[in-house]
GROMACS .gro file of C-alpha atoms in nm:
model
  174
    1UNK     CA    1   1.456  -0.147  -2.407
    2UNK     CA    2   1.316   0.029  -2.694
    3UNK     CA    3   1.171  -0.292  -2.890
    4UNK     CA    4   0.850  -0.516  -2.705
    5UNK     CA    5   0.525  -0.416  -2.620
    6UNK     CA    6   0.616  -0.202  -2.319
    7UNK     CA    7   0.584   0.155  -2.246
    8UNK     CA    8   0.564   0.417  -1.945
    9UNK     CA    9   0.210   0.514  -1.854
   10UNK     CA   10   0.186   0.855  -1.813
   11UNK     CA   11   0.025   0.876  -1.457
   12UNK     CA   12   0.210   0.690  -1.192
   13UNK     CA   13  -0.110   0.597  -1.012
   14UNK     CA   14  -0.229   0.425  -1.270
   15UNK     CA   15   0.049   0.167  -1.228
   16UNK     CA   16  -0.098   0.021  -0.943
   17UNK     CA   17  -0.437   0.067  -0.993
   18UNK     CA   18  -0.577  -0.212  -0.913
   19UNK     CA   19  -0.806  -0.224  -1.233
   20UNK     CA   20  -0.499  -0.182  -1.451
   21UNK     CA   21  -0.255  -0.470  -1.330
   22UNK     CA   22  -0.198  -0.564  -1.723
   23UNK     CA   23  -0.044  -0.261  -1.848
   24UNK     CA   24   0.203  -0.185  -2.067
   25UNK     CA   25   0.454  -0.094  -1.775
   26UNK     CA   26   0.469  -0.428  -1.627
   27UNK     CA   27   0.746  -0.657  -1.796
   28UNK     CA   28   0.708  -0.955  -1.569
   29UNK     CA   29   0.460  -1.017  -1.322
   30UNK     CA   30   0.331  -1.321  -1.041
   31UNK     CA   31  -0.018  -1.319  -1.183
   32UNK     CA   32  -0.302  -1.455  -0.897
   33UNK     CA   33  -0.678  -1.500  -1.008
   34UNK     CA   34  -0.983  -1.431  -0.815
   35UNK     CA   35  -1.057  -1.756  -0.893
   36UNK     CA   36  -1.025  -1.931  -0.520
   37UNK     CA   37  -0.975  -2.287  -0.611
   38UNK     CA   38  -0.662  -2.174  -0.853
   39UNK     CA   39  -0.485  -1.894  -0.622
   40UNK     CA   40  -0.327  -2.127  -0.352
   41UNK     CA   41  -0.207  -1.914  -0.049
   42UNK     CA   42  -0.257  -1.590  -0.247
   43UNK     CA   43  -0.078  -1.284  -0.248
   44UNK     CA   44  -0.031  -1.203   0.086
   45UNK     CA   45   0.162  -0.884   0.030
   46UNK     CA   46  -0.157  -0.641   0.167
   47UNK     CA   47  -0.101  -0.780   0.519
   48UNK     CA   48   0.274  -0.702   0.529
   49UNK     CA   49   0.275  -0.386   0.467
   50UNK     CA   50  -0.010  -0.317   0.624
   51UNK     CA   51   0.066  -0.130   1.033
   52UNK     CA   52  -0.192  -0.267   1.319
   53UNK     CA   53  -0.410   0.030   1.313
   54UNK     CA   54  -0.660  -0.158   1.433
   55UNK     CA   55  -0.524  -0.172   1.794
   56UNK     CA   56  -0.613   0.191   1.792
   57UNK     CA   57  -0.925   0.355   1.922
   58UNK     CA   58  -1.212   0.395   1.678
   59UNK     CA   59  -1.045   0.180   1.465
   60UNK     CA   60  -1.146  -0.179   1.254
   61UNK     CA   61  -0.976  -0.377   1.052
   62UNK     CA   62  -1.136  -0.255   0.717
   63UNK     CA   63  -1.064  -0.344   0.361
   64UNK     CA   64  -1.040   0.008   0.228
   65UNK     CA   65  -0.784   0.045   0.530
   66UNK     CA   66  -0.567  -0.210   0.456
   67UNK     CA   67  -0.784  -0.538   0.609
   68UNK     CA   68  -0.576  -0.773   0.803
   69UNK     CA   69  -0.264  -0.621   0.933
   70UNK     CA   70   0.076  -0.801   0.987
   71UNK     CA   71   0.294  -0.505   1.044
   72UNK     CA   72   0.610  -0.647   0.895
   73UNK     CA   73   0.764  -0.352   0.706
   74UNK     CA   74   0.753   0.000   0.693
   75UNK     CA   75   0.888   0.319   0.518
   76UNK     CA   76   1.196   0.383   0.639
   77UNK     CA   77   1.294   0.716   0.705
   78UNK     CA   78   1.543   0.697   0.357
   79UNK     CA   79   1.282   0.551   0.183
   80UNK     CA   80   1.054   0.835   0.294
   81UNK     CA   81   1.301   1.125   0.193
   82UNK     CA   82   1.358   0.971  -0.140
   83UNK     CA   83   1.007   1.165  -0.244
   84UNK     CA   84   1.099   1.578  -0.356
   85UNK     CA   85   0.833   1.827  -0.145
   86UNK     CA   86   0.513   1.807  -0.423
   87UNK     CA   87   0.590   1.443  -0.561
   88UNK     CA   88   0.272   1.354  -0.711
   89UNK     CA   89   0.408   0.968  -0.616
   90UNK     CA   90   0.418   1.025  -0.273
   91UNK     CA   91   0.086   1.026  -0.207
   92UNK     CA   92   0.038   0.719  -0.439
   93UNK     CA   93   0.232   0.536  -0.221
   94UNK     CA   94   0.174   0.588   0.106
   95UNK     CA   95  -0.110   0.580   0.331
   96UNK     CA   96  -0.085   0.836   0.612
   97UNK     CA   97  -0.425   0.926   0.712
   98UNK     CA   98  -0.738   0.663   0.825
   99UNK     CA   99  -1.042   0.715   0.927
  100UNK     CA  100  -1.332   0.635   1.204
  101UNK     CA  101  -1.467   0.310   1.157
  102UNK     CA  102  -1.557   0.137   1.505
  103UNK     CA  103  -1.837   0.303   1.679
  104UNK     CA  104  -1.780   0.059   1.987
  105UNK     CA  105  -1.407   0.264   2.053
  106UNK     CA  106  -1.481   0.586   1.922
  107UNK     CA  107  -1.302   0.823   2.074
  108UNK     CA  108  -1.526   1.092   2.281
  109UNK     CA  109  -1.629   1.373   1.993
  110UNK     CA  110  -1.577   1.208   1.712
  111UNK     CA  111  -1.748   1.066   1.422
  112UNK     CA  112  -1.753   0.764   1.194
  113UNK     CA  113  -1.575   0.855   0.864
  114UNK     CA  114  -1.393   1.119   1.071
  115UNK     CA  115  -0.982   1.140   0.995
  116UNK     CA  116  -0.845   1.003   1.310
  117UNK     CA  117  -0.593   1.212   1.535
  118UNK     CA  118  -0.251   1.072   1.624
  119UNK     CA  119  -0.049   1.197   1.950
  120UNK     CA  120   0.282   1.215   1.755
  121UNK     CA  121   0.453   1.280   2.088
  122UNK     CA  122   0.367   1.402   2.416
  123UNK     CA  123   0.127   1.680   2.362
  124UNK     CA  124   0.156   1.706   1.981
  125UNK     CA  125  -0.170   1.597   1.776
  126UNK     CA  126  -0.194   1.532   1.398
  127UNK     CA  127  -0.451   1.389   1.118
  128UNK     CA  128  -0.081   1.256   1.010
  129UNK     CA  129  -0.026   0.918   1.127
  130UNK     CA  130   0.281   0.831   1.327
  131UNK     CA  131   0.568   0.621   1.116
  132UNK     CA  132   0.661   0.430   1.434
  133UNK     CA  133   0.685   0.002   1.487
  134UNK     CA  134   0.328  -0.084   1.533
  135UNK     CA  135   0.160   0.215   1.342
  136UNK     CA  136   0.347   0.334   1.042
  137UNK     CA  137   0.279   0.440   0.679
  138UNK     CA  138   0.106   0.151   0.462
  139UNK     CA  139   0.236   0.127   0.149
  140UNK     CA  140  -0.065   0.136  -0.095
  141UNK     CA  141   0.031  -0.036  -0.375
  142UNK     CA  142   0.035  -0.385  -0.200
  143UNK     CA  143  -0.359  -0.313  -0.129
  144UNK     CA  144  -0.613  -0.566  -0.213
  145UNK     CA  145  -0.992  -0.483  -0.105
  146UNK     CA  146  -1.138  -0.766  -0.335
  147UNK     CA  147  -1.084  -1.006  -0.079
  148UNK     CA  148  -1.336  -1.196   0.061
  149UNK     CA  149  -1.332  -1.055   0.463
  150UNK     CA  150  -1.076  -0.832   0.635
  151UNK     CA  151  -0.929  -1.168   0.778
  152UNK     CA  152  -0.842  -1.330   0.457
  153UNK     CA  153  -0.512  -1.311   0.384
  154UNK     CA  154  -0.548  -1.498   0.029
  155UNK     CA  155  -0.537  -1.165  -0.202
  156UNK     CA  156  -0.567  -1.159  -0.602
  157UNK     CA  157  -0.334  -0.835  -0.645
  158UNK     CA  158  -0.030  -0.960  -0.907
  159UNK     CA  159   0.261  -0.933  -0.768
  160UNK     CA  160   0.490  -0.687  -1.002
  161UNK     CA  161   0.865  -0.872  -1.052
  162UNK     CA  162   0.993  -0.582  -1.327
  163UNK     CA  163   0.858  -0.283  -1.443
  164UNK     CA  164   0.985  -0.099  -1.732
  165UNK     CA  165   1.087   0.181  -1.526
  166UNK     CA  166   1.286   0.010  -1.289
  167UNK     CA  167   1.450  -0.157  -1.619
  168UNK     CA  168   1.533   0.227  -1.763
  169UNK     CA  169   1.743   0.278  -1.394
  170UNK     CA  170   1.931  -0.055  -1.413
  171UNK     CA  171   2.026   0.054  -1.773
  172UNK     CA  172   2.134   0.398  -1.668
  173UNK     CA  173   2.303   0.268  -1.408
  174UNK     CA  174   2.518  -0.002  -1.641
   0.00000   0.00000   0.00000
């Protein structure tokens, strides 16, 4: 673990960052190119973790939102309480909060670029979004705006197999 060209980046964000997939943290990754003619299907990993929060009012599919939504997966409420209050990684992973973007829905009052407001249960409003089937948590890392439209589904994001991270907990745990 000690020996290779691998080491923990100090900022967990950065991981992910899309402008930063070759990093010293990744060990092995499915790498995809921008290139359309050499990506095949793509990584399709945005859509899947990606809640239909465009069946919502005042809401678009959007590629800063997440683009095309499948709604396969979401946090689970373990997954969820894995993250210490003031875990600077929870934020980094999830997406909780959207915004305004369909003018043609808007709900009466507010704005485009406004954070939208969720009835979390009968009488109970929040900026927070639910983490229920159809609109749950988005897990960000999986985003890929660089697609061509909000419909594609072909993405260029590589797909991380190992990190060096996860390789320090599967020694610890040996």
């Amino acid at each position: 673990i000690r020996e290779g060209p691998y080491d923990l980046l100090d900022d967990y964000a950065s991981v992910f960052d899309y402008n930063n997939q070759e990093n010293s943290e990744i060990v092995f990754a499915v790498q995809y190119t921008n290139v359309v003619l050499n990506n095949g299907p793509g990584n399709q990993g945005h859509a899947f973790f990606t809640p239909a929060y465009d069946q919502f009012a005042g809401l678009a599919r959007d590629l800063t939102q997440g683009g095309r939504p499948y709604a396969r997966f979401r946090p689970t409420p373990f997954f969820i309480g894995l993250f210490e209050p003031g875990d600077e990684r929870f934020d980094t992973t999830f997406r909780r909060h959207w915004f305004y973007n369909n003018a043609a829905t808007l709900p009466a009052g507010k704005s485009i670029g406004d954070t939208v407001v969720w009835e979390v249960s009968p009488g109970v409003f929040s900026t927070t979004a639910p983490n229920v089937v159809n609109m749950h948590w988005a897990i960000k890392k999986h985003d890929d705006a660089t697609r061509a439209s909000v419909q594609d589904l072909a993405g260029f994001r590589d797909f991380f197999v190992y990190r060096l991270a996860e390789t320090y907990l599967l020694a610890a745990e040996g």
